Coordinates of C-alpha atoms in Angstrom, one line a residue:
Y24 CA 15.0 18.1 12.8
N25 CA 15.5 21.0 14.8
E26 CA 18.7 21.8 13.0
Y27 CA 16.7 22.1 9.7
K28 CA 13.4 24.2 11.6
S29 CA 16.4 27.0 12.9
Y30 CA 17.2 26.7 8.9
L31 CA 14.1 27.4 8.1
R32 CA 13.2 30.2 11.1
Y33 CA 16.7 32.2 9.9
E34 CA 16.0 31.9 6.5
S35 CA 14.6 35.2 6.0
S36 CA 17.6 36.9 7.0
L37 CA 19.7 35.1 4.5
G38 CA 20.2 35.5 0.4
D39 CA 17.5 33.7 -1.9
Q40 CA 21.1 31.5 -3.5
E41 CA 22.2 31.3 -0.3
S42 CA 19.6 30.1 1.9
T43 CA 18.5 27.2 -1.1
S44 CA 21.7 26.2 -0.2
L45 CA 22.0 26.1 3.0
L46 CA 18.0 24.8 3.4
G47 CA 18.7 21.9 0.3
S48 CA 21.9 20.6 2.5
A49 CA 19.8 20.6 5.9
S50 CA 17.2 19.0 4.1
K51 CA 18.8 16.4 2.9
R52 CA 20.6 15.2 6.2
Y53 CA 17.0 15.4 7.5
E54 CA 15.6 13.0 5.2
D55 CA 18.7 10.6 5.8
L56 CA 18.0 10.5 8.8
H57 CA 14.2 10.0 8.6
E58 CA 14.8 7.3 6.0
N59 CA 17.6 5.4 7.9
W60 CA 14.3 5.2 11.1
R61 CA 11.9 4.3 8.7
Q62 CA 14.0 1.1 7.3
R63 CA 14.6 -0.6 10.6
P64 CA 12.5 -3.5 12.4
Y65 CA 12.2 -1.5 15.5
Q66 CA 10.5 1.8 16.0
H67 CA 12.2 3.7 18.6
L68 CA 9.5 4.2 21.1
F69 CA 11.4 2.2 24.2
W70 CA 12.6 -0.2 21.0
L71 CA 9.7 -2.2 20.5
P72 CA 8.4 -4.3 17.3
K73 CA 7.1 -2.8 14.8
D74 CA 4.1 -4.9 15.0
D75 CA 4.1 -4.4 19.0
A76 CA 0.3 -4.0 20.5
I77 CA 1.1 -0.8 21.7
F78 CA 1.8 0.1 17.3
H79 CA -1.7 -1.3 16.5
A80 CA -3.2 0.4 18.7
L81 CA -1.6 4.0 18.0
G82 CA -2.2 3.0 14.6
N83 CA -5.7 2.4 15.2
V84 CA -6.5 5.0 16.9
D85 CA -4.8 7.5 14.7
A86 CA -7.1 5.6 12.0
L87 CA -9.9 6.9 13.7
S88 CA -9.2 10.2 14.0
S89 CA -8.6 10.7 10.0
Y90 CA -12.1 9.2 9.4
I91 CA -13.4 11.7 12.0
G92 CA -11.5 14.3 9.8
L93 CA -12.9 13.0 6.8
T94 CA -16.2 13.1 8.9
R95 CA -15.9 16.7 9.8
V96 CA -16.2 17.6 6.3
H97 CA -19.5 16.0 5.7
C98 CA -21.7 16.9 8.7
G99 CA -22.9 20.2 6.3
C100 CA -24.9 22.2 9.4
H101 CA -24.5 20.2 12.5
D102 CA -22.2 22.7 14.4
D103 CA -23.0 20.8 17.5
V104 CA -21.9 17.6 16.2
L105 CA -19.0 19.1 14.0
G106 CA -17.8 20.8 18.1
D107 CA -18.2 16.9 19.3
L108 CA -15.9 15.8 16.7
R109 CA -13.3 18.5 16.5
T110 CA -13.1 17.7 20.6
I111 CA -13.1 13.6 20.5
Q112 CA -9.9 14.1 17.9
C113 CA -8.2 16.4 20.3
N114 CA -8.6 13.3 23.1
L115 CA -7.8 11.0 21.0
Q116 CA -4.0 13.0 20.6
D117 CA -4.4 12.5 24.1
I118 CA -5.1 8.6 23.9
G119 CA -2.4 8.3 21.7
S120 CA 0.2 9.3 24.9
V121 CA -1.2 7.5 27.0
I122 CA -1.3 4.7 24.7
A123 CA 2.9 5.5 24.1
T124 CA 3.8 5.8 27.5
P125 CA 3.4 2.2 29.0
E126 CA 4.3 2.6 33.3
S127 CA 8.2 1.5 33.9
D128 CA 11.1 1.8 36.0
N129 CA 11.8 5.3 35.4
K130 CA 10.8 7.3 37.1
S131 CA 11.6 10.7 35.6
I132 CA 8.4 9.7 32.7
A133 CA 6.2 11.9 32.7
M134 CA 3.0 9.9 32.8
P135 CA 0.3 11.5 30.4
T136 CA -3.3 11.6 32.3
F137 CA -7.0 11.1 30.4
S138 CA -9.6 12.4 32.7
T139 CA -12.9 10.9 33.6
H140 CA -14.4 13.9 32.8
W141 CA -14.9 13.0 29.2
I142 CA -16.6 9.3 29.4
T143 CA -19.3 11.7 31.3
D144 CA -19.5 14.3 28.9
L145 CA -19.6 11.7 25.8
E146 CA -22.6 9.9 28.1
R147 CA -24.5 13.1 28.8
K148 CA -24.4 14.0 24.6
I149 CA -25.6 10.6 24.4
D150 CA -28.5 11.2 26.5
T151 CA -28.9 14.6 25.2
M152 CA -29.3 13.1 21.4
T153 CA -31.5 10.3 22.7
T154 CA -34.6 12.1 23.8
Q155 CA -34.8 14.0 20.9
L156 CA -34.9 10.8 18.8
P157 CA -37.8 7.8 18.5
P158 CA -37.2 5.0 19.8
L159 CA -35.3 2.2 18.1
S160 CA -37.3 -1.4 18.2
N161 CA -35.4 -2.9 14.9
F162 CA -32.0 -3.2 13.3
I163 CA -31.1 -0.5 11.1
L164 CA -28.4 -0.8 8.5
P165 CA -25.8 1.8 8.0
S166 CA -27.0 4.4 6.2
G167 CA -29.2 7.4 6.1
S168 CA -27.6 11.4 5.2
A169 CA -24.2 11.6 4.0
A170 CA -22.9 12.6 7.8
S171 CA -24.7 9.7 8.9
A172 CA -23.0 7.4 7.0
Y173 CA -19.8 8.8 7.7
L174 CA -20.4 9.0 11.5
H175 CA -21.3 5.0 11.4
V176 CA -17.9 4.7 9.3
C177 CA -16.7 6.6 13.1
R178 CA -18.6 4.1 14.9
T179 CA -16.8 0.6 13.3
A180 CA -13.5 2.3 13.2
T181 CA -13.9 3.1 17.0
R182 CA -14.9 -0.5 17.6
T183 CA -11.7 -1.7 15.7
A184 CA -9.4 0.5 17.9
E185 CA -11.6 -0.5 21.8
R186 CA -10.0 -3.8 20.3
S187 CA -6.4 -3.2 19.8
L188 CA -6.7 -1.5 23.4
I189 CA -8.0 -4.4 25.1
A190 CA -5.3 -6.6 24.1
L191 CA -2.3 -3.9 25.4
D192 CA -0.3 -6.0 27.7
P193 CA -2.5 -5.8 31.5
S194 CA 0.9 -4.2 32.3
H195 CA 0.5 -1.0 30.6
G196 CA -1.0 0.8 33.2
G197 CA -1.4 4.8 33.2
D198 CA -4.7 5.9 32.2
I199 CA -5.3 2.9 29.9
A200 CA -8.7 1.6 31.6
T201 CA -10.0 4.5 31.3
V202 CA -9.0 5.3 27.6
V203 CA -10.6 1.6 27.2
K204 CA -14.1 3.2 29.0
Y205 CA -14.0 6.4 27.2
V206 CA -13.7 4.4 23.1
N207 CA -15.8 2.3 24.4
R208 CA -18.7 4.5 24.8
L209 CA -17.4 7.0 22.0
S210 CA -18.5 4.2 19.9
D211 CA -22.1 4.5 21.5
Y212 CA -21.5 8.1 21.0
F213 CA -21.2 7.9 17.3
F214 CA -24.2 5.4 16.6
T215 CA -26.3 8.0 18.1
A216 CA -25.0 11.0 16.4
A217 CA -25.9 8.9 13.2
R218 CA -29.0 8.5 13.5
F219 CA -29.7 12.2 15.3
C220 CA -28.0 13.7 11.9
S221 CA -30.0 11.6 9.4
Y222 CA -33.2 12.0 11.9
R223 CA -31.9 16.3 11.6
D224 CA -31.3 15.8 7.7
G225 CA -35.0 14.1 6.9
V226 CA -33.9 11.1 6.1
P227 CA -35.9 8.0 7.3
E228 CA -33.5 5.1 8.8
E229 CA -33.1 1.9 6.5
I230 CA -34.3 -0.8 8.8
Y231 CA -32.9 -4.2 8.0
T232 CA -35.2 -6.9 6.3
K233 CA -33.7 -10.5 6.2
P234 CA -33.5 -11.0 1.9
E235 CA -35.4 -13.7 0.6
L236 CA -34.1 -16.4 -1.5
E237 CA -34.9 -15.7 -4.7

């Protein structure tokens, strides 16, 4: 892959025909390598099987970040929430590094970190939004404005990610305990942000009522 990038870097100094031939050759080697790794039943990360709990956790965190990216498209004029969502996506990227680096006897491997600051930051934002909302006295349905509905999807995806994090081996080590606490608070953030956006958009919350039997 690095070789392929090097060819790209020098493309501008080559003639069109020579550049096309050179890039085609490098691209073919890269695709062959990618296909070879894709078909293996084991991933390169510490040679773990593809159904290992680490890959489940990484996949669920990646899915959550993708849902957040989709939500950013539909948050409209909620600039404060949009800023939060981008920060959360960056934090999830760092969380992926923590998940992908379990403690080992190889001390040359630098352990990625995740600060408890981000837990406090979420709690502060939850409190700020809550003070501007009417009290919640009933169960509500995931609905409201478009931004609210998408944030509820993020909330449920966060719960899935949290469950997969808890399923990791207790000996995983590093800052995984901090990561679990952050993701736990993150679902509360999404619930509150969903209510907050719906309230600001002027869309009433839909209260749960038990359906009557016909």
